[in-house]
Backbone as JSON Lines, residues from 0, in Angstrom:
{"i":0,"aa":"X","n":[4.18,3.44,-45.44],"ca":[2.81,3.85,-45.55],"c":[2.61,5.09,-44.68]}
{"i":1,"aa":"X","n":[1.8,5.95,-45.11],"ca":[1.79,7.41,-44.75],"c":[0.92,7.43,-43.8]}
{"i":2,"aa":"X","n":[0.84,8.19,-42.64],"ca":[-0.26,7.9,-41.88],"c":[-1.67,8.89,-42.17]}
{"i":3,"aa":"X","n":[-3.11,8.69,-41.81],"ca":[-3.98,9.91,-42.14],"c":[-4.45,10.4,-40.84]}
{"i":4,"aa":"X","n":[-4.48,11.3,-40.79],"ca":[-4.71,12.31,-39.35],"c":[-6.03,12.65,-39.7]}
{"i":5,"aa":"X","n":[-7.47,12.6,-38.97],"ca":[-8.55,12.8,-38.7],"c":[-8.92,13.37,-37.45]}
{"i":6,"aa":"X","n":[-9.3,14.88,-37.72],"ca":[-9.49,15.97,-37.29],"c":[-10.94,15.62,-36.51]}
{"i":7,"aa":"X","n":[-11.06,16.19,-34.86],"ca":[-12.41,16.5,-35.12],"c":[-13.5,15.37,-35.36]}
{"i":8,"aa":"X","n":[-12.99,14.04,-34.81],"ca":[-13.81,13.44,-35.09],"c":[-14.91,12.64,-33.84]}
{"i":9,"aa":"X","n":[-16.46,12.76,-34.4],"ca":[-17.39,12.84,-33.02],"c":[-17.08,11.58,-32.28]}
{"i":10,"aa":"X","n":[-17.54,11.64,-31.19],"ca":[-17.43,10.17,-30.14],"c":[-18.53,8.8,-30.96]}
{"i":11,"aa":"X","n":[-19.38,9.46,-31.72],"ca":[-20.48,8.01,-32.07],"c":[-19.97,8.12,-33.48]}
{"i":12,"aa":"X","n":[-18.97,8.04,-33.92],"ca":[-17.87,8.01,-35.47],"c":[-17.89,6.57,-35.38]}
{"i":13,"aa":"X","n":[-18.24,5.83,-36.44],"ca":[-17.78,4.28,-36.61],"c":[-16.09,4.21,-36.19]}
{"i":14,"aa":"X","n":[-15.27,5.53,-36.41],"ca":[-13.7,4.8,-36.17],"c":[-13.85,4.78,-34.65]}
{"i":15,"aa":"X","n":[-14.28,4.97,-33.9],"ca":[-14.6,4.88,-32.34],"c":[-15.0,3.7,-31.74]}
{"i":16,"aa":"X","n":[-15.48,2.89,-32.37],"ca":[-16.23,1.44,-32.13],"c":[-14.98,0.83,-31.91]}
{"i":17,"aa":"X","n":[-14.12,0.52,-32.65],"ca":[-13.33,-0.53,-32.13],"c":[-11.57,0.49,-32.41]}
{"i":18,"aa":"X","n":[-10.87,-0.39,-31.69],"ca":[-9.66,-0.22,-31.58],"c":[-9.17,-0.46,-33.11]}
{"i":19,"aa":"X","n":[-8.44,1.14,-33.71],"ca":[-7.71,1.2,-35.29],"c":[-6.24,0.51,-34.44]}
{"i":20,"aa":"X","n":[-5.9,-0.1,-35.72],"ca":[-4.31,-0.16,-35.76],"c":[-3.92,0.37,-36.85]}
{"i":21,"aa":"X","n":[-4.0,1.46,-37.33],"ca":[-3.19,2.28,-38.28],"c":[-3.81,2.02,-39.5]}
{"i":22,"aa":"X","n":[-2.66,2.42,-40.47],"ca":[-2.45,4.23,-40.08],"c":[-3.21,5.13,-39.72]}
{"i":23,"aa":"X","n":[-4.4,4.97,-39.1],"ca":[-5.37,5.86,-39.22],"c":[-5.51,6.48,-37.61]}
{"i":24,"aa":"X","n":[-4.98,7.77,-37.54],"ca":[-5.08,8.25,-36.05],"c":[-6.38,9.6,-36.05]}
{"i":25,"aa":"X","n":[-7.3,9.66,-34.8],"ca":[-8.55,10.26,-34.95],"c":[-8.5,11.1,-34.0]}
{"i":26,"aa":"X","n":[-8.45,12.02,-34.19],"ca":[-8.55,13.35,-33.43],"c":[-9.2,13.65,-32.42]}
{"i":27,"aa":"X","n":[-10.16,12.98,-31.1],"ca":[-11.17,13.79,-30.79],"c":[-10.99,15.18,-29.79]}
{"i":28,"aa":"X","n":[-11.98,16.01,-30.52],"ca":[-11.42,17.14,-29.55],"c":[-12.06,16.91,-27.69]}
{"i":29,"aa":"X","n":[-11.67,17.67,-26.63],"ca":[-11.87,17.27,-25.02],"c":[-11.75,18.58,-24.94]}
{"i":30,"aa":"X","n":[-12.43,18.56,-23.44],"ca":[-12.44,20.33,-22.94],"c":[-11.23,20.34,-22.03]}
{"i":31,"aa":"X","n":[-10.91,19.19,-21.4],"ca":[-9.71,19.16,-20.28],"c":[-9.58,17.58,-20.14]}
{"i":32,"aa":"X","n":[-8.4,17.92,-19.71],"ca":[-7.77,16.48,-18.91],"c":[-9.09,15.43,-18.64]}
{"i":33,"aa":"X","n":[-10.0,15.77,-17.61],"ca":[-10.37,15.26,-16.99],"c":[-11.45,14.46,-17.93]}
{"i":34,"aa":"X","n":[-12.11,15.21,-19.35],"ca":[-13.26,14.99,-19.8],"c":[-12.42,13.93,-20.89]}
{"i":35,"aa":"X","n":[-11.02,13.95,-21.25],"ca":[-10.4,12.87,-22.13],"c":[-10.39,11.42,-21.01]}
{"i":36,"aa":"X","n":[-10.41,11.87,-19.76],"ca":[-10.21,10.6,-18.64],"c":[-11.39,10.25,-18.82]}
{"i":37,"aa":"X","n":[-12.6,10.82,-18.81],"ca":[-14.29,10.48,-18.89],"c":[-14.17,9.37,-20.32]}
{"i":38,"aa":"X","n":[-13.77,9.66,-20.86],"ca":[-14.25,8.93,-22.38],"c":[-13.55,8.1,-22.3]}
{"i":39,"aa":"X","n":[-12.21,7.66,-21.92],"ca":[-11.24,6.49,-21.75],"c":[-12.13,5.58,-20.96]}
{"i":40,"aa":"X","n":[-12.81,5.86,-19.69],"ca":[-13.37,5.13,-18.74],"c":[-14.66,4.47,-19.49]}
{"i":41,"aa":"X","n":[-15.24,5.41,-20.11],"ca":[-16.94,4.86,-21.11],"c":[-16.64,4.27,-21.85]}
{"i":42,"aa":"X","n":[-15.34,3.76,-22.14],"ca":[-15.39,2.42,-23.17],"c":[-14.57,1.22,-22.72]}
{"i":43,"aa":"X","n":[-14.24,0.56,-23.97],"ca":[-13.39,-0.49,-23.92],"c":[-12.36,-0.41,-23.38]}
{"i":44,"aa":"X","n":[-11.19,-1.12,-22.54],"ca":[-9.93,-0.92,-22.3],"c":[-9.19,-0.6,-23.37]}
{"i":45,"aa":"X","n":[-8.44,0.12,-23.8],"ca":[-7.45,0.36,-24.85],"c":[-6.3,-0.53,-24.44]}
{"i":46,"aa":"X","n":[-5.42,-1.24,-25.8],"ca":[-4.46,-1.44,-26.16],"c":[-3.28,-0.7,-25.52]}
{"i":47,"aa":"X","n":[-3.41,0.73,-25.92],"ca":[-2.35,1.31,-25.16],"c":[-2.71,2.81,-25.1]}
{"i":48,"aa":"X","n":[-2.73,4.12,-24.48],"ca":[-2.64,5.01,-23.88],"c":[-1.55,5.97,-24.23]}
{"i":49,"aa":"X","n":[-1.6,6.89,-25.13],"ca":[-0.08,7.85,-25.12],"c":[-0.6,8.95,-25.17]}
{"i":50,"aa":"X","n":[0.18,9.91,-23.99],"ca":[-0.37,10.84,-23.62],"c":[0.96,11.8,-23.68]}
{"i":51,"aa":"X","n":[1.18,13.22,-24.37],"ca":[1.78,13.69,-24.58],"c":[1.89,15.23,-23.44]}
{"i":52,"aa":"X","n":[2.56,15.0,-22.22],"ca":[2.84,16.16,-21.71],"c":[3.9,16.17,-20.82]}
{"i":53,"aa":"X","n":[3.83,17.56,-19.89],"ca":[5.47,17.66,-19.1],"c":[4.77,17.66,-17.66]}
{"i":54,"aa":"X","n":[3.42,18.31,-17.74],"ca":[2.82,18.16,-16.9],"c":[2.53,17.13,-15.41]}
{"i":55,"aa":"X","n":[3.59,17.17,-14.21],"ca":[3.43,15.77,-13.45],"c":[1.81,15.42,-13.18]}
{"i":56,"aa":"X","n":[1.59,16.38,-13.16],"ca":[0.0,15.99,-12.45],"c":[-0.97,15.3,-13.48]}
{"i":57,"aa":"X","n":[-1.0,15.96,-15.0],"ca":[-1.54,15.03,-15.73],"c":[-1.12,13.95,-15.91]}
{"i":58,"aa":"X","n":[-0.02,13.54,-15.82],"ca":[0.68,12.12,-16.02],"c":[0.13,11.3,-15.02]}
{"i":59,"aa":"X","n":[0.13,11.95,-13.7],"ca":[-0.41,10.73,-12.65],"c":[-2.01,10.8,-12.65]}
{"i":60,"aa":"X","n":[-2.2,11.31,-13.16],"ca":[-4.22,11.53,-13.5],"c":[-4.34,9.88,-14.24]}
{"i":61,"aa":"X","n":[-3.99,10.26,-15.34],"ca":[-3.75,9.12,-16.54],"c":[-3.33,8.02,-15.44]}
{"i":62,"aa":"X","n":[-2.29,8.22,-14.83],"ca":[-1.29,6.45,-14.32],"c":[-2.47,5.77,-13.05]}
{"i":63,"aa":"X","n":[-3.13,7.05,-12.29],"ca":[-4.01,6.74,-12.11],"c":[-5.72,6.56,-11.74]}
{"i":64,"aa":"X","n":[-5.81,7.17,-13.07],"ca":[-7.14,6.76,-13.51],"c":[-8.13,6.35,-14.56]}
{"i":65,"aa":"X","n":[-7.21,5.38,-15.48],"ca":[-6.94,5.35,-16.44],"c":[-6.8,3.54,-16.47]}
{"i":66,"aa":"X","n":[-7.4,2.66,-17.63],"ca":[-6.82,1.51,-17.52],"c":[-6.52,1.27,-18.74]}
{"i":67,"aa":"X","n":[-5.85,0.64,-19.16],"ca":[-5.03,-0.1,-20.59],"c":[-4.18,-0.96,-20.34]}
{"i":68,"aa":"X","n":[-3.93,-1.59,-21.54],"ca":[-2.46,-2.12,-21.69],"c":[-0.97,-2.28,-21.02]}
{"i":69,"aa":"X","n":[-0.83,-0.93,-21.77],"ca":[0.27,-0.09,-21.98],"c":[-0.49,1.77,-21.62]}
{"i":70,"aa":"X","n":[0.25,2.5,-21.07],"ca":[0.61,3.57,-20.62],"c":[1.5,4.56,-21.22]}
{"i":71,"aa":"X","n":[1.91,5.15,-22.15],"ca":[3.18,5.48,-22.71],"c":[3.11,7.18,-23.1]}
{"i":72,"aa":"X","n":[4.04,7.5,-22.02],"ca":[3.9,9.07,-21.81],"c":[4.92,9.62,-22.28]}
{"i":73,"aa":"X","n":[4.93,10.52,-23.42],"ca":[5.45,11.52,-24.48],"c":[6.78,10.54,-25.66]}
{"i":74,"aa":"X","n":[5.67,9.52,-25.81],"ca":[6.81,8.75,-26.87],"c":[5.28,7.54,-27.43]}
{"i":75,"aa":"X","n":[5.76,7.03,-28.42],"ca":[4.92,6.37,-29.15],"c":[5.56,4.93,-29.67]}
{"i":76,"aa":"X","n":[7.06,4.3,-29.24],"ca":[7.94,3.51,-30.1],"c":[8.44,2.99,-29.12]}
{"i":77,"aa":"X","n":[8.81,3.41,-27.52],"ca":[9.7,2.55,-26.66],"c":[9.23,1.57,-26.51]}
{"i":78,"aa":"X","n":[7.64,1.56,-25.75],"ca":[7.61,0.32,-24.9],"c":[7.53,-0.86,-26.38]}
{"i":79,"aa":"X","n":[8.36,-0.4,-27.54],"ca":[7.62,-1.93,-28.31],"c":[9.16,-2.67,-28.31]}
{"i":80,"aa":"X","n":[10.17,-1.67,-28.15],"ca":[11.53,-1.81,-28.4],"c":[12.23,-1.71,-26.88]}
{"i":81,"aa":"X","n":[11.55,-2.09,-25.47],"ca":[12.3,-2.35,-24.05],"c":[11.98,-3.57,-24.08]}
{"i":82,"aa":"X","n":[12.23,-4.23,-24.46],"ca":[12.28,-5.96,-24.36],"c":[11.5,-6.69,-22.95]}
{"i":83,"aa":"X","n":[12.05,-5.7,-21.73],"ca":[12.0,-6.01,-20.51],"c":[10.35,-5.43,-20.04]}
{"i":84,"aa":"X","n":[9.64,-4.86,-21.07],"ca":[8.56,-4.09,-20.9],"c":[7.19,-4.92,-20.98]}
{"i":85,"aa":"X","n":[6.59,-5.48,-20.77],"ca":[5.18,-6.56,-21.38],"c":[4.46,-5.58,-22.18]}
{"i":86,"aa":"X","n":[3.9,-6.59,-23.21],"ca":[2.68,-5.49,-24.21],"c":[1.87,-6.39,-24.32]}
{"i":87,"aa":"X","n":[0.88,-5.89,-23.92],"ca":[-0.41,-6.86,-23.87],"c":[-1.46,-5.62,-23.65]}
{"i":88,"aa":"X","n":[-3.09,-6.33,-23.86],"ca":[-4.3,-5.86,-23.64],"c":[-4.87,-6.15,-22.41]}
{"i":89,"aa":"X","n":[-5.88,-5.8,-22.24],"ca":[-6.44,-5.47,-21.36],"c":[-8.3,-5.96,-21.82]}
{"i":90,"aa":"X","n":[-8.69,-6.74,-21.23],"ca":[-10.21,-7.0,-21.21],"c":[-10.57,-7.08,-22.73]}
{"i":91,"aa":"X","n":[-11.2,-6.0,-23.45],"ca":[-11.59,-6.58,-24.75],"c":[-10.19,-6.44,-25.96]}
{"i":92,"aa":"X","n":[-9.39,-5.34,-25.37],"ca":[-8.49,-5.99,-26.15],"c":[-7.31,-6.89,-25.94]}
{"i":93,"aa":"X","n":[-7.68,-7.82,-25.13],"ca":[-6.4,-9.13,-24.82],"c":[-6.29,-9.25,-23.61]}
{"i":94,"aa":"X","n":[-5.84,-10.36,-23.83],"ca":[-5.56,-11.05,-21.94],"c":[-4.21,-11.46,-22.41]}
{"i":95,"aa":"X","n":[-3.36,-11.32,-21.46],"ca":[-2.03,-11.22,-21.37],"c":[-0.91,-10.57,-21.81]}
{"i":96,"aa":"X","n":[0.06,-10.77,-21.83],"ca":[1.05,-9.96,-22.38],"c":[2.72,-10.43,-23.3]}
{"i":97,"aa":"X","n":[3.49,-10.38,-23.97],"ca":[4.43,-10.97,-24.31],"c":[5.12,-9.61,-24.5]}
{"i":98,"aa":"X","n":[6.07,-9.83,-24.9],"ca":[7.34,-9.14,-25.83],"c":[8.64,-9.74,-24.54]}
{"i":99,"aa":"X","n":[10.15,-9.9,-24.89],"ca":[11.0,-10.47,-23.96],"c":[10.98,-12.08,-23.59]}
{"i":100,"aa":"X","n":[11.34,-12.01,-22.25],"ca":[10.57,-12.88,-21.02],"c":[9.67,-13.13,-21.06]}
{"i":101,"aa":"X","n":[8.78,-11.75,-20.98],"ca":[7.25,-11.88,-20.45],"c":[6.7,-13.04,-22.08]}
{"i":102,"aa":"X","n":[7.3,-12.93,-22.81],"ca":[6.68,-14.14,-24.29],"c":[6.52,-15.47,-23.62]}
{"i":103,"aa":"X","n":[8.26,-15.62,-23.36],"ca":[8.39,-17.15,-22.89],"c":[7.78,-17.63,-21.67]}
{"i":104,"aa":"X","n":[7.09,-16.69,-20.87],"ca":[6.59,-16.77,-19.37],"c":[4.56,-17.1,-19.88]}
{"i":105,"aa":"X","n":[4.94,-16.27,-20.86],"ca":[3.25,-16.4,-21.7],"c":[2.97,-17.49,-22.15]}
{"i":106,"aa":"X","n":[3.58,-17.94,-22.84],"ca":[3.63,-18.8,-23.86],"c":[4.23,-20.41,-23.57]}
{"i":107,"aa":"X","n":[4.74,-20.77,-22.29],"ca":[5.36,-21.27,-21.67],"c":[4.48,-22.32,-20.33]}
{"i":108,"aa":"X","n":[4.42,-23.78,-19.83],"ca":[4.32,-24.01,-19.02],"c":[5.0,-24.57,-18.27]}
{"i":109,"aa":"X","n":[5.21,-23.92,-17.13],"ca":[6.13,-24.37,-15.87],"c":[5.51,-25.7,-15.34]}
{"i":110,"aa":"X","n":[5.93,-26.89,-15.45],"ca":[5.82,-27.74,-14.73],"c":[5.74,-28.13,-13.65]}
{"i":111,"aa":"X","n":[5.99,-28.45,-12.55],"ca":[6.73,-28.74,-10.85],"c":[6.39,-30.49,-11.01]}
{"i":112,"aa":"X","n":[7.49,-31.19,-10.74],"ca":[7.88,-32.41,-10.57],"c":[8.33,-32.78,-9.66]}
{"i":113,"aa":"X","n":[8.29,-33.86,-9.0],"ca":[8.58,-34.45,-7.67],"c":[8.61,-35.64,-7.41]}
{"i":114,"aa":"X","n":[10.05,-36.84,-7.17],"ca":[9.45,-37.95,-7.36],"c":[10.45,-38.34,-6.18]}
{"i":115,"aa":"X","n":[9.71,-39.09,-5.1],"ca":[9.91,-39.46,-3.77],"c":[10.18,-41.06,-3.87]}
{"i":116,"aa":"X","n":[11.22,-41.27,-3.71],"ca":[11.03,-42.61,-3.93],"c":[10.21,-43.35,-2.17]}
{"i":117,"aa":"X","n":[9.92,-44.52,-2.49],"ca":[9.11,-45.05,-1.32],"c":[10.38,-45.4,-0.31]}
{"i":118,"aa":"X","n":[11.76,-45.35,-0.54],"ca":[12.53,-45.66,0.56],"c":[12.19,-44.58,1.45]}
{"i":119,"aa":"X","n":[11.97,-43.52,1.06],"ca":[11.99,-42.21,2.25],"c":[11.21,-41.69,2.9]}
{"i":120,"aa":"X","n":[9.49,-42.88,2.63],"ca":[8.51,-43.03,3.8],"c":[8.92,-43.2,5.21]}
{"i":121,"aa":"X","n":[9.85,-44.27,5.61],"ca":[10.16,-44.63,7.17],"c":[10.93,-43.02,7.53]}
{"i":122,"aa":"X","n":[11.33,-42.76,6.8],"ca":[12.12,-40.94,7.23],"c":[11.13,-40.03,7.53]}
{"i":123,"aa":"X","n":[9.92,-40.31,6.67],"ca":[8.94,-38.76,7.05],"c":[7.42,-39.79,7.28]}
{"i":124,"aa":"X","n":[7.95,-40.67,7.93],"ca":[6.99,-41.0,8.99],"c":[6.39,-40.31,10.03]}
{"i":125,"aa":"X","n":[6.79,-39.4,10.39],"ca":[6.36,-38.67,11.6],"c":[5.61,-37.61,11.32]}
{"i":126,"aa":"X","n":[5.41,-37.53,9.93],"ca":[4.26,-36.29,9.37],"c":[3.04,-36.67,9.7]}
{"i":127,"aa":"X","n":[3.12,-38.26,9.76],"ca":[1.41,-38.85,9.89],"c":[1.04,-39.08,11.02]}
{"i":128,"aa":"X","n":[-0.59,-38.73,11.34],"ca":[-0.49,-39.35,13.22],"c":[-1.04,-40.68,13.29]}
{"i":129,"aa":"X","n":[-0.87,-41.03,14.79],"ca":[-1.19,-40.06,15.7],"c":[0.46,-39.1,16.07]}
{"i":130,"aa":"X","n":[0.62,-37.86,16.4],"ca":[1.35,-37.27,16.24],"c":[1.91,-36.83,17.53]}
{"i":131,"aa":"X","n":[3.13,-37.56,18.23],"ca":[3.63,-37.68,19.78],"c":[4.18,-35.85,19.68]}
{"i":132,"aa":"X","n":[4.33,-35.77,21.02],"ca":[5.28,-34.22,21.1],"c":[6.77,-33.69,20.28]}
{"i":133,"aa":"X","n":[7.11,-35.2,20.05],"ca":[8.54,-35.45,19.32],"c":[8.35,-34.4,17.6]}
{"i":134,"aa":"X","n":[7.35,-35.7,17.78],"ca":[7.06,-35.26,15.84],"c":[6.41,-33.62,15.86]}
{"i":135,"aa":"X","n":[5.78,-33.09,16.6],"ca":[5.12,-31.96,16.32],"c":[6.48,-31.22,16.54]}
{"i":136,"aa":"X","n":[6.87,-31.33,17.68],"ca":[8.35,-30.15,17.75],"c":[9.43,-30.81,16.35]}
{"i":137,"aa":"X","n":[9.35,-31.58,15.92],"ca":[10.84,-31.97,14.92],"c":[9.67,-31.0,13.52]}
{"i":138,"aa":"X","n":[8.32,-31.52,13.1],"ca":[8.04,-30.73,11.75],"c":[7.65,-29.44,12.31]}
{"i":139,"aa":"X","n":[7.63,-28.72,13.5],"ca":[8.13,-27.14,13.77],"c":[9.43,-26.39,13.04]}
{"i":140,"aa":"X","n":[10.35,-27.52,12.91],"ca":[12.19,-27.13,12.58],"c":[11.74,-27.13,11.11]}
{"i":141,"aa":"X","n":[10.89,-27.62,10.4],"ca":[11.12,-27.65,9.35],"c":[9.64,-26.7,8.63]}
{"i":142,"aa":"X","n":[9.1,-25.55,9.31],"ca":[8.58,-24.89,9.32],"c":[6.59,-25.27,9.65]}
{"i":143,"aa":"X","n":[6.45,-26.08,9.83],"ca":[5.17,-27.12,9.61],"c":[4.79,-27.0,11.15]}
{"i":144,"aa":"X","n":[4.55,-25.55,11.41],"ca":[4.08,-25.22,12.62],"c":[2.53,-25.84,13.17]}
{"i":145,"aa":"X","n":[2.05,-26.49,13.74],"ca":[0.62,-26.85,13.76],"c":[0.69,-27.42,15.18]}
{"i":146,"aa":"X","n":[-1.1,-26.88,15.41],"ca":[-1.63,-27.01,16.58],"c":[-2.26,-28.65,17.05]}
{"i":147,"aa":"X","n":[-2.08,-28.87,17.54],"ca":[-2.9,-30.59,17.68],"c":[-4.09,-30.37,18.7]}
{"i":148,"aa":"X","n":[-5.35,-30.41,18.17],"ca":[-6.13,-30.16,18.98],"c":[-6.48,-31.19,20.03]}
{"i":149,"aa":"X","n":[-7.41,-30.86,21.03],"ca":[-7.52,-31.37,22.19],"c":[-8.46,-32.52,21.61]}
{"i":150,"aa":"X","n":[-8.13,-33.94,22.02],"ca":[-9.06,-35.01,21.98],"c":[-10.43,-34.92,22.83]}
């Protein structure tokens, strides 16, 4: 599918309201750097950000002042194909991120399990008080630094 390039098109344009996903890319014209940073900020978070220059200083304008997604400076195809990269939205367009890892970390709940059997109460008896000088210096060794206040 061919893409259509739209020239010139005003900021209160219905394609401006919401985030296109293709093919349809919209032109708007800016006087400078700074006035394309103005209009990024007056709206929605974008999806993603591609900004085409060699320029260091515009690049870190954008990295930071600028919020999205994704960030993607003088390319349009990596971050979908670095595996190791997250793609996700930002506020109205998405909360979270996948592609890789970052999927299974998304998409995924980590559990934590722990099962103490009751023989190994008389062992960590000394966590509970009243709490002699013994027990406060022995759960010191085991990082459980604490103050015992004055009766």
């Amino acid at each position: 599918m061919e893409i259509t390039v739209l020239k010139d098109v005003p900021l209160d344009d219905i394609l401006m309201e919401d985030e296109i996903y293709g093919p349809i890319l919209a032109l708007v014209p800016v006087d400078d750097v700074d006035h394309a940073i103005r209009i990024i900020a007056e709206r929605n978070t974008p999806l993603a950000i591609y900004v085409f220059t060699e320029d260091e200083s515009v690049k870190k304008k954008f990295l930071e002042r600028t919020a999205s997604g994704t960030l993607v400076l003088n390319d349009t195809y990596q971050q979908l194909v670095v595996h190791e990269m997250p793609f996700g939205g930002q506020g109205e367009s998405g909360y979270g991120a996948y592609l890789g890892k970052t999927s299974f970390t998304t998409f995924t709940h980590q559990r934590s399990y722990i099962n103490v059997p009751f023989a190994a109460d008389p062992y960590m008896a000394l966590r509970y008080p009243p709490y002699s000088d013994q027990a406060v210096q022995a759960l010191g060794t085991f990082g459980m630094h604490m103050k015992i206040p004055e009766a």
